[in-house]
Amino acid sequence: MLSLMLIIAIMVPVLAFAATAGFSTAKYEYGNVTGSVYSDVYAVGAGDSVYVYVYSGGSIVTSTTATYDTYSDGKYYYNFNASAIGYNTLDLVTKVTYNNTVSDLATLTVNRVITGNNSNGGGGGGGGGSSISNGAISVSSDGFVDPNTLSTALTAGDITLKLSGTVALLPASSLVGNGSKTITVTNDFGTYVLPVSVFKLEALAKALNIEVKDLKIKVTIAKADSTTSDAVKAAATAVGGTQLADAVDFNVVGIDKDGKTTSVDFGKTYVSRSVNVSKAVDASKTTGVLYNETTKKVSFVPATFTTVDGKNVANIKRNGNSIYTVVESNKSFADIASHWSKTDVELLANKLVVEGSTDTTFEPERNITRAEFAALAVRSLGLTSAAPASTFSDVKSDAWYASSVATATYAGIINGYEDNTFRPDAQITREELAAIVIRAMDYASISTNVTDPQSVLSKFKDSNKIVWAQKEIAAAVNAGIINGLTDDTIGSASKATRAQSATMLKRFLSTANFIN
């Protein structure tokens, strides 16, 4: 009898808690489930806990410990907050551990909502969801995209997602088999045009240690916060420019149900995104820029400018995520005032691709070194700088060009010599220059194939002096990137000047539609 009474005494608090427990509030929005549970008996002491378990389709999504908050109106309240990204309906179960015994206390079903709370006993609140209208899917502010809606839309062709907020959560299961399609994501801050082929779903799932069916692609288009925006404005001013657009963060990652992310590698695919510009611009004096949060500097990214539905728009192309804006400059140099390269040099200076030897001089006729042109090639492609590498015996890791050489080498647009040297200070020849520009075009997926190189080179009487880059020079001539020194000479062995380099890069960027 005594034993029975002790058992009953131990169980009474739990039973009382279970009998009087419930969900006071529960809300599911922006990928989070928040709320509180209550009881009129405080049954949890040291070593005991109240939990909330989150289920979807009978499988647990996540769980969290509810934290004691307050005592009010004869009840004890416990708050909870759990991440549950991209589900439509969730089942909540609150449990208590008491004296190492786990007991169910209450259950509640909640639907994904945009605003408002759900009371105990019931689902939903409704709101949100993704619906198709005129070929576009409207996405509510929590970013949820219904898998069936997305699959149906992609079956019909390319689609547009119109965001109410800043985030879209694309279920990977709906992307499988749609590698030829394109998803355009747009909101008030900008537009992102994403080929489905850039999402290497299996690799992303593996990186997160999940299956593809549990993977989502999180796309974010958001205005930079005030601290970052101020830093971007300061960086634009530092290069002598004026900022003409909000700083907008474009980001794409793979994400699992717990919110763990992994970066999406675009490879060599230049992905388009656009931002609104505050005024009509002179494209020769305006450029898209990337803001580097580590260096606090801005740098050139490929961008063209247009007007769409009365709005001035910058179309930015790059194979990576970052914060972007638009900068206007008006640069010139005294020593190019009457030089044949004046227009090209000024344009590329305003694009932040080339720099002067000083603030007032460019030295257009000075020969350019291999290291200098490697830096220009990397800059013109808008590449993310790689860490200095020990690839070449004569490139020291602390040299100003070490990162540029490593980046250009990694991208396959520049090579060293057979003796494992790069010869960074050697003056570059027109032959080498042409080859590097053609490799840059290949990197940007611009066709440079020439069926019969000799027929292209036949008009140059010195074409037999080309040492190794016959195909590359023929391709450069065919694409209008390089001209002869005269009508019948190519001058492949001649040392290239800074003016020639700038002009060839300008032609490359125009051919690639990286500038206008």
PDB file of C-alpha atoms in Angstrom, residues 108-257:
ATOM      1  CA  LEU A 108      -1.592  21.173 -32.089  1.00  0.00           C
ATOM      2  CA  THR A 109      -1.590  21.417 -35.873  1.00  0.00           C
ATOM      3  CA  VAL A 110      -0.430  24.728 -37.367  1.00  0.00           C
ATOM      4  CA  ASN A 111      -0.473  25.908 -40.951  1.00  0.00           C
ATOM      5  CA  ARG A 112       2.099  28.244 -42.371  1.00  0.00           C
ATOM      6  CA  VAL A 113       0.816  31.791 -41.977  1.00  0.00           C
ATOM      7  CA  ILE A 114       1.965  35.270 -42.779  1.00  0.00           C
ATOM      8  CA  THR A 115       0.654  37.041 -39.655  1.00  0.00           C
ATOM      9  CA  GLY A 116      -1.251  36.236 -36.517  1.00  0.00           C
ATOM     10  CA  ASN A 117      -1.288  33.457 -33.961  1.00  0.00           C
ATOM     11  CA  ASN A 118      -3.067  30.113 -33.828  1.00  0.00           C
ATOM     12  CA  SER A 119      -4.809  29.174 -30.611  1.00  0.00           C
ATOM     13  CA  ASN A 120      -4.873  25.781 -28.988  1.00  0.00           C
ATOM     14  CA  GLY A 121      -7.107  23.320 -30.747  1.00  0.00           C
ATOM     15  CA  GLY A 122      -6.649  24.196 -34.215  1.00  0.00           C
ATOM     16  CA  GLY A 123      -4.769  24.601 -37.271  1.00  0.00           C
ATOM     17  CA  GLY A 124      -4.359  27.342 -39.082  1.00  0.00           C
ATOM     18  CA  GLY A 125      -4.716  30.823 -39.949  1.00  0.00           C
ATOM     19  CA  GLY A 126      -4.168  30.164 -43.596  1.00  0.00           C
ATOM     20  CA  GLY A 127      -2.422  32.827 -45.588  1.00  0.00           C
ATOM     21  CA  GLY A 128       0.640  32.596 -47.751  1.00  0.00           C
ATOM     22  CA  GLY A 129       1.251  29.836 -50.204  1.00  0.00           C
ATOM     23  CA  SER A 130       2.407  29.876 -53.788  1.00  0.00           C
ATOM     24  CA  SER A 131      -0.014  30.273 -56.661  1.00  0.00           C
ATOM     25  CA  ILE A 132       0.422  30.525 -60.421  1.00  0.00           C
ATOM     26  CA  SER A 133      -0.928  33.576 -62.239  1.00  0.00           C
ATOM     27  CA  ASN A 134      -0.032  34.545 -65.812  1.00  0.00           C
ATOM     28  CA  GLY A 135       2.932  32.192 -65.803  1.00  0.00           C
ATOM     29  CA  ALA A 136       4.353  33.529 -62.522  1.00  0.00           C
ATOM     30  CA  ILE A 137       4.304  32.085 -59.017  1.00  0.00           C
ATOM     31  CA  SER A 138       3.557  34.454 -56.155  1.00  0.00           C
ATOM     32  CA  VAL A 139       5.669  33.680 -53.102  1.00  0.00           C
ATOM     33  CA  SER A 140       4.652  34.911 -49.651  1.00  0.00           C
ATOM     34  CA  SER A 141       7.007  36.669 -47.286  1.00  0.00           C
ATOM     35  CA  ASP A 142       8.174  33.468 -45.562  1.00  0.00           C
ATOM     36  CA  GLY A 143       9.585  32.193 -48.870  1.00  0.00           C
ATOM     37  CA  PHE A 144       7.555  28.968 -49.024  1.00  0.00           C
ATOM     38  CA  VAL A 145       7.184  27.511 -52.530  1.00  0.00           C
ATOM     39  CA  ASP A 146       4.789  24.599 -52.849  1.00  0.00           C
ATOM     40  CA  PRO A 147       6.542  21.597 -54.459  1.00  0.00           C
ATOM     41  CA  ASN A 148       3.565  20.627 -56.637  1.00  0.00           C
ATOM     42  CA  THR A 149       3.047  24.183 -57.850  1.00  0.00           C
ATOM     43  CA  LEU A 150       6.722  24.510 -58.748  1.00  0.00           C
ATOM     44  CA  SER A 151       6.823  21.130 -60.511  1.00  0.00           C
ATOM     45  CA  THR A 152       3.730  21.963 -62.557  1.00  0.00           C
ATOM     46  CA  ALA A 153       5.099  25.354 -63.571  1.00  0.00           C
ATOM     47  CA  LEU A 154       8.512  23.991 -64.588  1.00  0.00           C
ATOM     48  CA  THR A 155       6.876  21.299 -66.693  1.00  0.00           C
ATOM     49  CA  ALA A 156       5.402  24.089 -68.809  1.00  0.00           C
ATOM     50  CA  GLY A 157       8.718  25.952 -69.201  1.00  0.00           C
ATOM     51  CA  ASP A 158      10.764  28.735 -67.621  1.00  0.00           C
ATOM     52  CA  ILE A 159       9.107  30.409 -64.652  1.00  0.00           C
ATOM     53  CA  THR A 160       9.137  33.594 -62.594  1.00  0.00           C
ATOM     54  CA  LEU A 161       8.841  33.754 -58.812  1.00  0.00           C
ATOM     55  CA  LYS A 162       7.450  37.048 -57.510  1.00  0.00           C
ATOM     56  CA  LEU A 163       8.514  37.525 -53.903  1.00  0.00           C
ATOM     57  CA  SER A 164       6.522  39.394 -51.282  1.00  0.00           C
ATOM     58  CA  GLY A 165       9.599  39.301 -49.078  1.00  0.00           C
ATOM     59  CA  THR A 166      13.297  38.714 -49.714  1.00  0.00           C
ATOM     60  CA  VAL A 167      13.534  34.905 -49.767  1.00  0.00           C
ATOM     61  CA  ALA A 168      12.386  31.964 -51.914  1.00  0.00           C
ATOM     62  CA  LEU A 169      12.790  28.372 -50.721  1.00  0.00           C
ATOM     63  CA  LEU A 170      12.829  26.047 -53.720  1.00  0.00           C
ATOM     64  CA  PRO A 171      12.225  22.359 -52.966  1.00  0.00           C
ATOM     65  CA  ALA A 172      14.999  20.446 -54.726  1.00  0.00           C
ATOM     66  CA  SER A 173      12.640  17.555 -55.485  1.00  0.00           C
ATOM     67  CA  SER A 174      10.796  19.856 -57.914  1.00  0.00           C
ATOM     68  CA  LEU A 175      14.028  20.824 -59.701  1.00  0.00           C
ATOM     69  CA  VAL A 176      15.120  17.279 -60.525  1.00  0.00           C
ATOM     70  CA  GLY A 177      14.900  16.699 -64.276  1.00  0.00           C
ATOM     71  CA  ASN A 178      14.440  20.391 -65.052  1.00  0.00           C
ATOM     72  CA  GLY A 179      18.070  21.303 -65.734  1.00  0.00           C
ATOM     73  CA  SER A 180      17.190  22.997 -69.026  1.00  0.00           C
ATOM     74  CA  LYS A 181      14.781  25.436 -67.355  1.00  0.00           C
ATOM     75  CA  THR A 182      15.380  28.895 -65.903  1.00  0.00           C
ATOM     76  CA  ILE A 183      13.876  30.359 -62.744  1.00  0.00           C
ATOM     77  CA  THR A 184      13.646  34.147 -62.505  1.00  0.00           C
ATOM     78  CA  VAL A 185      13.291  35.400 -58.929  1.00  0.00           C
ATOM     79  CA  THR A 186      12.197  39.001 -58.496  1.00  0.00           C
ATOM     80  CA  ASN A 187      11.157  41.483 -55.821  1.00  0.00           C
ATOM     81  CA  ASP A 188      11.308  45.229 -55.211  1.00  0.00           C
ATOM     82  CA  PHE A 189      15.085  45.134 -54.708  1.00  0.00           C
ATOM     83  CA  GLY A 190      16.167  43.253 -57.829  1.00  0.00           C
ATOM     84  CA  THR A 191      15.893  40.259 -60.102  1.00  0.00           C
ATOM     85  CA  TYR A 192      17.910  37.021 -60.211  1.00  0.00           C
ATOM     86  CA  VAL A 193      17.860  34.817 -63.346  1.00  0.00           C
ATOM     87  CA  LEU A 194      18.934  31.317 -62.293  1.00  0.00           C
ATOM     88  CA  PRO A 195      19.476  28.401 -64.699  1.00  0.00           C
ATOM     89  CA  VAL A 196      18.381  25.257 -62.846  1.00  0.00           C
ATOM     90  CA  SER A 197      21.510  23.588 -64.235  1.00  0.00           C
ATOM     91  CA  VAL A 198      23.699  25.549 -61.780  1.00  0.00           C
ATOM     92  CA  PHE A 199      22.138  23.687 -58.857  1.00  0.00           C
ATOM     93  CA  LYS A 200      24.213  20.555 -58.480  1.00  0.00           C
ATOM     94  CA  LEU A 201      21.553  18.951 -56.298  1.00  0.00           C
ATOM     95  CA  GLU A 202      23.336  15.704 -55.484  1.00  0.00           C
ATOM     96  CA  ALA A 203      26.520  17.528 -54.491  1.00  0.00           C
ATOM     97  CA  LEU A 204      24.629  20.039 -52.346  1.00  0.00           C
ATOM     98  CA  ALA A 205      22.685  17.288 -50.584  1.00  0.00           C
ATOM     99  CA  LYS A 206      25.904  15.353 -49.960  1.00  0.00           C
ATOM    100  CA  ALA A 207      27.553  18.437 -48.490  1.00  0.00           C
ATOM    101  CA  LEU A 208      24.667  18.709 -46.025  1.00  0.00           C
ATOM    102  CA  ASN A 209      24.577  14.946 -45.387  1.00  0.00           C
ATOM    103  CA  ILE A 210      20.929  14.697 -46.484  1.00  0.00           C
ATOM    104  CA  GLU A 211      18.959  13.310 -49.405  1.00  0.00           C
ATOM    105  CA  VAL A 212      17.907  15.486 -52.338  1.00  0.00           C
ATOM    106  CA  LYS A 213      14.266  15.214 -51.272  1.00  0.00           C
ATOM    107  CA  ASP A 214      15.189  16.985 -48.023  1.00  0.00           C
ATOM    108  CA  LEU A 215      17.158  19.753 -49.747  1.00  0.00           C
ATOM    109  CA  LYS A 216      15.936  23.240 -50.541  1.00  0.00           C
ATOM    110  CA  ILE A 217      17.571  26.012 -52.537  1.00  0.00           C
ATOM    111  CA  LYS A 218      17.367  29.303 -50.662  1.00  0.00           C
ATOM    112  CA  VAL A 219      17.432  32.378 -52.916  1.00  0.00           C
ATOM    113  CA  THR A 220      17.792  35.768 -51.258  1.00  0.00           C
ATOM    114  CA  ILE A 221      17.469  39.243 -52.784  1.00  0.00           C
ATOM    115  CA  ALA A 222      17.770  41.792 -49.980  1.00  0.00           C
ATOM    116  CA  LYS A 223      18.849  45.373 -49.515  1.00  0.00           C
ATOM    117  CA  ALA A 224      22.059  45.538 -47.510  1.00  0.00           C
ATOM    118  CA  ASP A 225      21.695  46.629 -43.886  1.00  0.00           C
ATOM    119  CA  SER A 226      22.476  50.212 -42.938  1.00  0.00           C
ATOM    120  CA  THR A 227      26.015  49.482 -41.711  1.00  0.00           C
ATOM    121  CA  THR A 228      26.941  47.678 -44.928  1.00  0.00           C
ATOM    122  CA  SER A 229      25.201  50.304 -47.069  1.00  0.00           C
ATOM    123  CA  ASP A 230      27.295  53.032 -45.445  1.00  0.00           C
ATOM    124  CA  ALA A 231      30.450  51.001 -46.068  1.00  0.00           C
ATOM    125  CA  VAL A 232      29.516  50.518 -49.735  1.00  0.00           C
ATOM    126  CA  LYS A 233      28.951  54.240 -50.182  1.00  0.00           C
ATOM    127  CA  ALA A 234      32.346  54.948 -48.618  1.00  0.00           C
ATOM    128  CA  ALA A 235      34.012  52.402 -50.912  1.00  0.00           C
ATOM    129  CA  ALA A 236      32.419  54.019 -53.976  1.00  0.00           C
ATOM    130  CA  THR A 237      33.653  57.419 -52.869  1.00  0.00           C
ATOM    131  CA  ALA A 238      37.145  56.011 -52.313  1.00  0.00           C
ATOM    132  CA  VAL A 239      37.446  55.100 -56.021  1.00  0.00           C
ATOM    133  CA  GLY A 240      36.240  58.537 -57.081  1.00  0.00           C
ATOM    134  CA  GLY A 241      32.713  57.419 -57.891  1.00  0.00           C
ATOM    135  CA  THR A 242      29.118  58.226 -56.977  1.00  0.00           C
ATOM    136  CA  GLN A 243      26.743  55.425 -55.948  1.00  0.00           C
ATOM    137  CA  LEU A 244      23.589  55.281 -58.105  1.00  0.00           C
ATOM    138  CA  ALA A 245      21.762  52.238 -56.713  1.00  0.00           C
ATOM    139  CA  ASP A 246      20.999  50.555 -53.418  1.00  0.00           C
ATOM    140  CA  ALA A 247      23.515  47.942 -52.334  1.00  0.00           C
ATOM    141  CA  VAL A 248      21.686  44.641 -52.853  1.00  0.00           C
ATOM    142  CA  ASP A 249      22.758  41.236 -51.542  1.00  0.00           C
ATOM    143  CA  PHE A 250      22.116  38.384 -54.003  1.00  0.00           C
ATOM    144  CA  ASN A 251      22.668  35.004 -52.423  1.00  0.00           C
ATOM    145  CA  VAL A 252      21.915  31.368 -53.294  1.00  0.00           C
ATOM    146  CA  VAL A 253      22.626  28.450 -50.934  1.00  0.00           C
ATOM    147  CA  GLY A 254      21.528  24.902 -50.321  1.00  0.00           C
ATOM    148  CA  ILE A 255      19.717  24.494 -46.998  1.00  0.00           C
ATOM    149  CA  ASP A 256      18.457  21.618 -44.874  1.00  0.00           C
ATOM    150  CA  LYS A 257      15.479  21.436 -42.533  1.00  0.00           C
TER     151      LYS A 257
END
